[in-house]
mmCIF file of C-alpha atoms in Angstrom:
data_model
loop_
_atom_site.group_PDB
_atom_site.id
_atom_site.type_symbol
_atom_site.label_atom_id
_atom_site.label_comp_id
_atom_site.label_asym_id
_atom_site.label_seq_id
_atom_site.Cartn_x
_atom_site.Cartn_y
_atom_site.Cartn_z
ATOM 1 C CA UNK A 23 -0.055 0.175 -0.039
ATOM 2 C CA UNK A 24 0.929 3.676 -0.867
ATOM 3 C CA UNK A 25 1.878 6.100 1.370
ATOM 4 C CA UNK A 26 -0.306 8.727 1.072
ATOM 5 C CA UNK A 27 -3.255 5.330 0.984
ATOM 6 C CA UNK A 28 -2.398 4.569 4.997
ATOM 7 C CA UNK A 29 -2.290 7.612 5.849
ATOM 8 C CA UNK A 30 -6.189 7.808 4.417
ATOM 9 C CA UNK A 31 -6.610 4.497 6.131
ATOM 10 C CA UNK A 32 -5.539 5.905 9.440
ATOM 11 C CA UNK A 33 -7.621 9.611 9.598
ATOM 12 C CA UNK A 34 -10.415 7.169 8.517
ATOM 13 C CA UNK A 35 -10.069 5.325 12.236
ATOM 14 C CA UNK A 36 -9.274 8.305 14.053
ATOM 15 C CA UNK A 37 -12.189 10.036 12.693
ATOM 16 C CA UNK A 38 -14.480 6.673 14.279
ATOM 17 C CA UNK A 39 -13.132 7.264 16.747
ATOM 18 C CA UNK A 40 -14.163 11.122 16.878
ATOM 19 C CA UNK A 41 -17.185 9.878 16.090
ATOM 20 C CA UNK A 42 -17.414 7.138 18.701
ATOM 21 C CA UNK A 43 -16.267 9.219 21.436
ATOM 22 C CA UNK A 44 -18.871 12.289 20.109
ATOM 23 C CA UNK A 45 -21.710 9.155 21.203
ATOM 24 C CA UNK A 46 -20.268 8.868 24.243
ATOM 25 C CA UNK A 47 -20.361 12.543 25.105
ATOM 26 C CA UNK A 48 -23.975 12.607 23.777
ATOM 27 C CA UNK A 49 -24.821 9.666 26.170
ATOM 28 C CA UNK A 50 -22.962 11.703 29.249
ATOM 29 C CA UNK A 51 -25.239 14.234 28.848
ATOM 30 C CA UNK A 52 -28.473 13.108 28.075
ATOM 31 C CA UNK A 53 -28.024 10.206 31.465
ATOM 32 C CA UNK A 54 -26.953 13.136 33.229
ATOM 33 C CA UNK A 55 -30.099 15.322 32.687
ATOM 34 C CA UNK A 56 -31.981 12.342 32.883
ATOM 35 C CA UNK A 57 -31.462 11.715 36.626
ATOM 36 C CA UNK A 58 -31.429 14.976 37.537
ATOM 37 C CA UNK A 59 -34.804 15.686 36.033
ATOM 38 C CA UNK A 60 -35.979 12.112 36.344
ATOM 39 C CA UNK A 61 -36.572 11.429 33.028
ATOM 40 C CA UNK A 62 -37.224 7.892 32.240
ATOM 41 C CA UNK A 63 -38.308 8.322 29.373
ATOM 42 C CA UNK A 64 -35.065 9.318 27.653
ATOM 43 C CA UNK A 65 -33.070 7.170 30.509
ATOM 44 C CA UNK A 66 -34.570 4.056 28.091
ATOM 45 C CA UNK A 67 -33.776 6.298 25.119
ATOM 46 C CA UNK A 68 -30.347 6.195 25.951
ATOM 47 C CA UNK A 69 -30.003 2.085 26.814
ATOM 48 C CA UNK A 70 -31.024 1.710 23.664
ATOM 49 C CA UNK A 71 -28.766 3.673 22.445
ATOM 50 C CA UNK A 72 -25.866 2.025 23.655
ATOM 51 C CA UNK A 73 -25.955 -0.654 20.710
ATOM 52 C CA UNK A 74 -24.582 2.048 18.490
ATOM 53 C CA UNK A 75 -21.125 2.729 20.667
ATOM 54 C CA UNK A 76 -20.488 -1.238 21.104
ATOM 55 C CA UNK A 77 -21.459 -1.593 17.269
ATOM 56 C CA UNK A 78 -18.196 1.619 16.525
ATOM 57 C CA UNK A 79 -16.499 -0.355 19.246
ATOM 58 C CA UNK A 80 -16.605 -3.882 16.955
ATOM 59 C CA UNK A 81 -15.909 -1.473 13.478
ATOM 60 C CA UNK A 82 -12.933 0.153 15.174
ATOM 61 C CA UNK A 83 -11.027 -2.666 16.737
ATOM 62 C CA UNK A 84 -12.098 -4.827 13.581
ATOM 63 C CA UNK A 85 -9.899 -1.850 11.470
ATOM 64 C CA UNK A 86 -7.469 -1.540 13.719
ATOM 65 C CA UNK A 87 -6.473 -5.064 13.658
ATOM 66 C CA UNK A 88 -6.893 -5.357 10.084
ATOM 67 C CA UNK A 89 -4.508 -2.407 9.521
ATOM 68 C CA UNK A 90 -1.794 -4.342 12.029
ATOM 69 C CA UNK A 91 -2.555 -7.946 10.662
ATOM 70 C CA UNK A 92 -2.402 -6.716 6.963
ATOM 71 C CA UNK A 93 -0.003 -3.267 6.979
ATOM 72 C CA UNK A 94 2.087 -4.118 9.685
ATOM 73 C CA UNK A 95 3.027 -0.878 10.442
ATOM 74 C CA UNK A 96 5.882 0.313 12.657
ATOM 75 C CA UNK A 97 7.202 3.038 15.221
ATOM 76 C CA UNK A 98 4.673 5.927 15.322
ATOM 77 C CA UNK A 99 2.486 3.966 13.176
ATOM 78 C CA UNK A 100 2.111 0.571 14.959
ATOM 79 C CA UNK A 101 1.913 3.022 18.581
ATOM 80 C CA UNK A 102 -0.983 5.634 16.595
ATOM 81 C CA UNK A 103 -3.326 2.120 15.696
ATOM 82 C CA UNK A 104 -2.705 0.804 19.318
ATOM 83 C CA UNK A 105 -4.109 4.265 20.460
ATOM 84 C CA UNK A 106 -7.050 3.836 18.990
ATOM 85 C CA UNK A 107 -7.455 0.154 19.984
ATOM 86 C CA UNK A 108 -6.777 0.984 24.143
ATOM 87 C CA UNK A 109 -8.630 4.001 24.175
ATOM 88 C CA UNK A 110 -11.608 2.184 22.265
ATOM 89 C CA UNK A 111 -12.230 0.569 25.333
ATOM 90 C CA UNK A 112 -11.991 3.140 27.464
ATOM 91 C CA UNK A 113 -14.912 5.153 25.827
ATOM 92 C CA UNK A 114 -17.066 1.851 25.541
ATOM 93 C CA UNK A 115 -16.707 1.264 29.293
ATOM 94 C CA UNK A 116 -17.528 5.380 29.986
ATOM 95 C CA UNK A 117 -21.024 4.100 27.702
ATOM 96 C CA UNK A 118 -21.708 1.688 29.481
ATOM 97 C CA UNK A 119 -21.201 3.577 32.883
ATOM 98 C CA UNK A 120 -23.517 5.709 31.623
ATOM 99 C CA UNK A 121 -25.833 3.173 30.967
ATOM 100 C CA UNK A 122 -25.683 2.534 34.922
ATOM 101 C CA UNK A 123 -26.604 5.610 35.831
ATOM 102 C CA UNK A 124 -29.924 5.327 33.048
ATOM 103 C CA UNK A 125 -30.693 1.973 35.273
ATOM 104 C CA UNK A 126 -30.507 4.264 38.261
ATOM 105 C CA UNK A 127 -33.010 6.621 36.659
ATOM 106 C CA UNK A 128 -35.249 3.819 35.897
ATOM 107 C CA UNK A 129 -34.686 2.404 39.286
ATOM 108 C CA UNK A 130 -35.608 5.560 41.027
ATOM 109 C CA UNK A 131 -39.529 5.770 39.774
ATOM 110 C CA UNK A 132 -41.038 7.090 43.780
ATOM 111 C CA UNK A 133 -38.129 7.324 45.648
ATOM 112 C CA UNK A 134 -37.624 10.139 48.083
ATOM 113 C CA UNK A 135 -34.943 12.542 46.440
ATOM 114 C CA UNK A 136 -32.666 14.716 48.315
ATOM 115 C CA UNK A 137 -32.703 17.761 46.633
ATOM 116 C CA UNK A 138 -28.841 19.178 46.978
ATOM 117 C CA UNK A 139 -27.257 15.684 47.233
ATOM 118 C CA UNK A 140 -29.111 15.905 42.888
ATOM 119 C CA UNK A 141 -27.412 19.601 42.812
ATOM 120 C CA UNK A 142 -24.533 18.089 43.275
ATOM 121 C CA UNK A 143 -24.425 15.622 41.430
ATOM 122 C CA UNK A 144 -25.313 17.757 38.127
ATOM 123 C CA UNK A 145 -21.980 20.230 38.859
ATOM 124 C CA UNK A 146 -20.292 16.393 39.272
ATOM 125 C CA UNK A 147 -21.641 15.348 36.162
ATOM 126 C CA UNK A 148 -21.176 18.821 33.710
ATOM 127 C CA UNK A 149 -17.302 18.129 35.370
ATOM 128 C CA UNK A 150 -17.274 15.167 33.464
ATOM 129 C CA UNK A 151 -18.844 15.577 30.253
ATOM 130 C CA UNK A 152 -15.899 18.630 30.107
ATOM 131 C CA UNK A 153 -13.516 16.253 30.693
ATOM 132 C CA UNK A 154 -14.509 13.793 28.105
ATOM 133 C CA UNK A 155 -14.848 16.554 25.829
ATOM 134 C CA UNK A 156 -11.478 18.241 26.647
ATOM 135 C CA UNK A 157 -10.026 14.608 26.023
ATOM 136 C CA UNK A 158 -11.635 14.466 22.292
ATOM 137 C CA UNK A 159 -10.942 17.410 21.735
ATOM 138 C CA UNK A 160 -6.557 16.447 23.007
ATOM 139 C CA UNK A 161 -6.730 13.551 20.321
ATOM 140 C CA UNK A 162 -8.324 15.604 17.712
ATOM 141 C CA UNK A 163 -6.046 17.779 17.348
ATOM 142 C CA UNK A 164 -2.957 15.816 18.043
ATOM 143 C CA UNK A 165 -2.375 17.045 21.501
ATOM 144 C CA UNK A 166 1.350 16.922 23.138
ATOM 145 C CA UNK A 167 1.564 15.131 26.332
ATOM 146 C CA UNK A 168 1.766 18.562 28.282
ATOM 147 C CA UNK A 169 -1.843 18.846 26.943
ATOM 148 C CA UNK A 170 -2.719 15.452 28.009
ATOM 149 C CA UNK A 171 -0.678 15.933 31.913
ATOM 150 C CA UNK A 172 -2.646 18.716 32.417
ATOM 151 C CA UNK A 173 -6.045 17.672 30.964
ATOM 152 C CA UNK A 174 -6.095 14.431 33.158
ATOM 153 C CA UNK A 175 -5.021 16.282 36.582
ATOM 154 C CA UNK A 176 -8.636 17.909 35.958
ATOM 155 C CA UNK A 177 -9.679 14.350 37.037
ATOM 156 C CA UNK A 178 -9.232 15.006 40.416
ATOM 157 C CA UNK A 179 -12.498 17.899 40.340
ATOM 158 C CA UNK A 180 -13.921 14.780 39.559
ATOM 159 C CA UNK A 181 -12.391 13.036 42.582
ATOM 160 C CA UNK A 182 -13.234 15.786 45.088
ATOM 161 C CA UNK A 183 -16.679 15.776 44.159
ATOM 162 C CA UNK A 184 -17.410 12.436 44.521
ATOM 163 C CA UNK A 185 -15.859 12.367 48.369
ATOM 164 C CA UNK A 186 -17.886 15.956 48.785
ATOM 165 C CA UNK A 187 -21.246 14.088 47.780
ATOM 166 C CA UNK A 188 -20.608 11.362 49.476
ATOM 167 C CA UNK A 189 -20.488 13.318 52.694
ATOM 168 C CA UNK A 190 -23.275 15.210 51.304
ATOM 169 C CA UNK A 191 -25.462 12.194 51.235
ATOM 170 C CA UNK A 192 -24.496 10.462 54.007
ATOM 171 C CA UNK A 193 -25.410 13.689 56.282
ATOM 172 C CA UNK A 194 -28.875 13.958 54.328
ATOM 173 C CA UNK A 195 -29.539 10.516 54.727
ATOM 174 C CA UNK A 196 -28.679 10.755 58.896
ATOM 175 C CA UNK A 197 -31.692 13.339 58.603
ATOM 176 C CA UNK A 198 -34.130 11.260 56.719
ATOM 177 C CA UNK A 199 -33.792 7.637 57.367
ATOM 178 C CA UNK A 200 -36.060 7.137 55.491
ATOM 179 C CA UNK A 201 -33.774 7.921 52.129
ATOM 180 C CA UNK A 202 -31.521 5.693 52.466
ATOM 181 C CA UNK A 203 -32.398 3.533 49.451
ATOM 182 C CA UNK A 204 -31.724 7.026 47.740
ATOM 183 C CA UNK A 205 -28.597 7.503 49.303
ATOM 184 C CA UNK A 206 -27.634 4.687 47.888
ATOM 185 C CA UNK A 207 -28.493 4.768 44.573
ATOM 186 C CA UNK A 208 -27.376 8.091 44.892
ATOM 187 C CA UNK A 209 -23.499 6.593 45.812
ATOM 188 C CA UNK A 210 -23.552 4.279 42.688
ATOM 189 C CA UNK A 211 -24.110 7.311 40.196
ATOM 190 C CA UNK A 212 -20.991 9.007 41.784
ATOM 191 C CA UNK A 213 -19.207 6.340 41.648
ATOM 192 C CA UNK A 214 -20.316 5.447 37.257
ATOM 193 C CA UNK A 215 -18.754 8.954 36.987
ATOM 194 C CA UNK A 216 -15.819 9.007 39.075
ATOM 195 C CA UNK A 217 -15.452 5.809 36.663
ATOM 196 C CA UNK A 218 -15.980 7.358 33.448
ATOM 197 C CA UNK A 219 -13.505 10.623 34.631
ATOM 198 C CA UNK A 220 -11.181 7.767 35.130
ATOM 199 C CA UNK A 221 -11.634 6.045 31.617
ATOM 200 C CA UNK A 222 -11.092 9.993 30.144
ATOM 201 C CA UNK A 223 -7.371 10.153 32.064
ATOM 202 C CA UNK A 224 -6.381 7.129 30.656
ATOM 203 C CA UNK A 225 -6.860 8.126 27.595
ATOM 204 C CA UNK A 226 -4.715 11.212 28.372
ATOM 205 C CA UNK A 227 -2.232 8.181 29.027
ATOM 206 C CA UNK A 228 -3.147 7.107 25.439
ATOM 207 C CA UNK A 229 -2.280 10.710 24.096
ATOM 208 C CA UNK A 230 0.949 10.350 26.485
ATOM 209 C CA UNK A 231 1.891 7.364 24.775
ATOM 210 C CA UNK A 232 1.452 8.371 21.136
ATOM 211 C CA UNK A 233 3.780 11.062 21.328
ATOM 212 C CA UNK A 234 6.685 8.963 23.636
ATOM 213 C CA UNK A 235 6.192 5.239 23.084
ATOM 214 C CA UNK A 236 5.831 5.620 26.760
ATOM 215 C CA UNK A 237 3.269 3.984 28.723
ATOM 216 C CA UNK A 238 2.896 6.509 31.916
ATOM 217 C CA UNK A 239 -0.195 6.152 34.394
ATOM 218 C CA UNK A 240 -1.134 10.211 35.017
#
């Protein structure tokens, strides 16, 4: 294969990955909105839409492995394909957690709600969404390792929200013991959001690998 044709194949791979990323970003945005607004119909849409993300993952994996097998790329080209292969898995897991939040939205029908906690969960969700968006932008514009480190550091804000909301929910449950089942779901939802942040940080690590060839824990 000519070099120009090979680069065209890589560009298609990157574009498909970015399209998958935008699909996942949309899922994260909608799942937090559904949870906060108690929109069970939107939650059902999110669960159904997960099939599209899984299809993206399957096609990206197949294309990546095909390029490796047939073109036998070396050096930076091989790193580019491996980056897509690994980061695709991280995106798929983000989508799974978005579905888990949607399932919690459906499960919580009729339960006592704690507005103060949900307001903070909304803020945490916004922070998660911004992190994922920044990661996708980093990937699209072939950002350098310094940018990857800076973006990965923002995951700490998500971890802070996790700790703060857990403490707030615990205090609110003490005041209203009837909300203990609700509290369980709150703890699960912030755990899902925290994990999405971790997977976004993983993609930053793959960007560093793409640029340096080194696997680094950020």
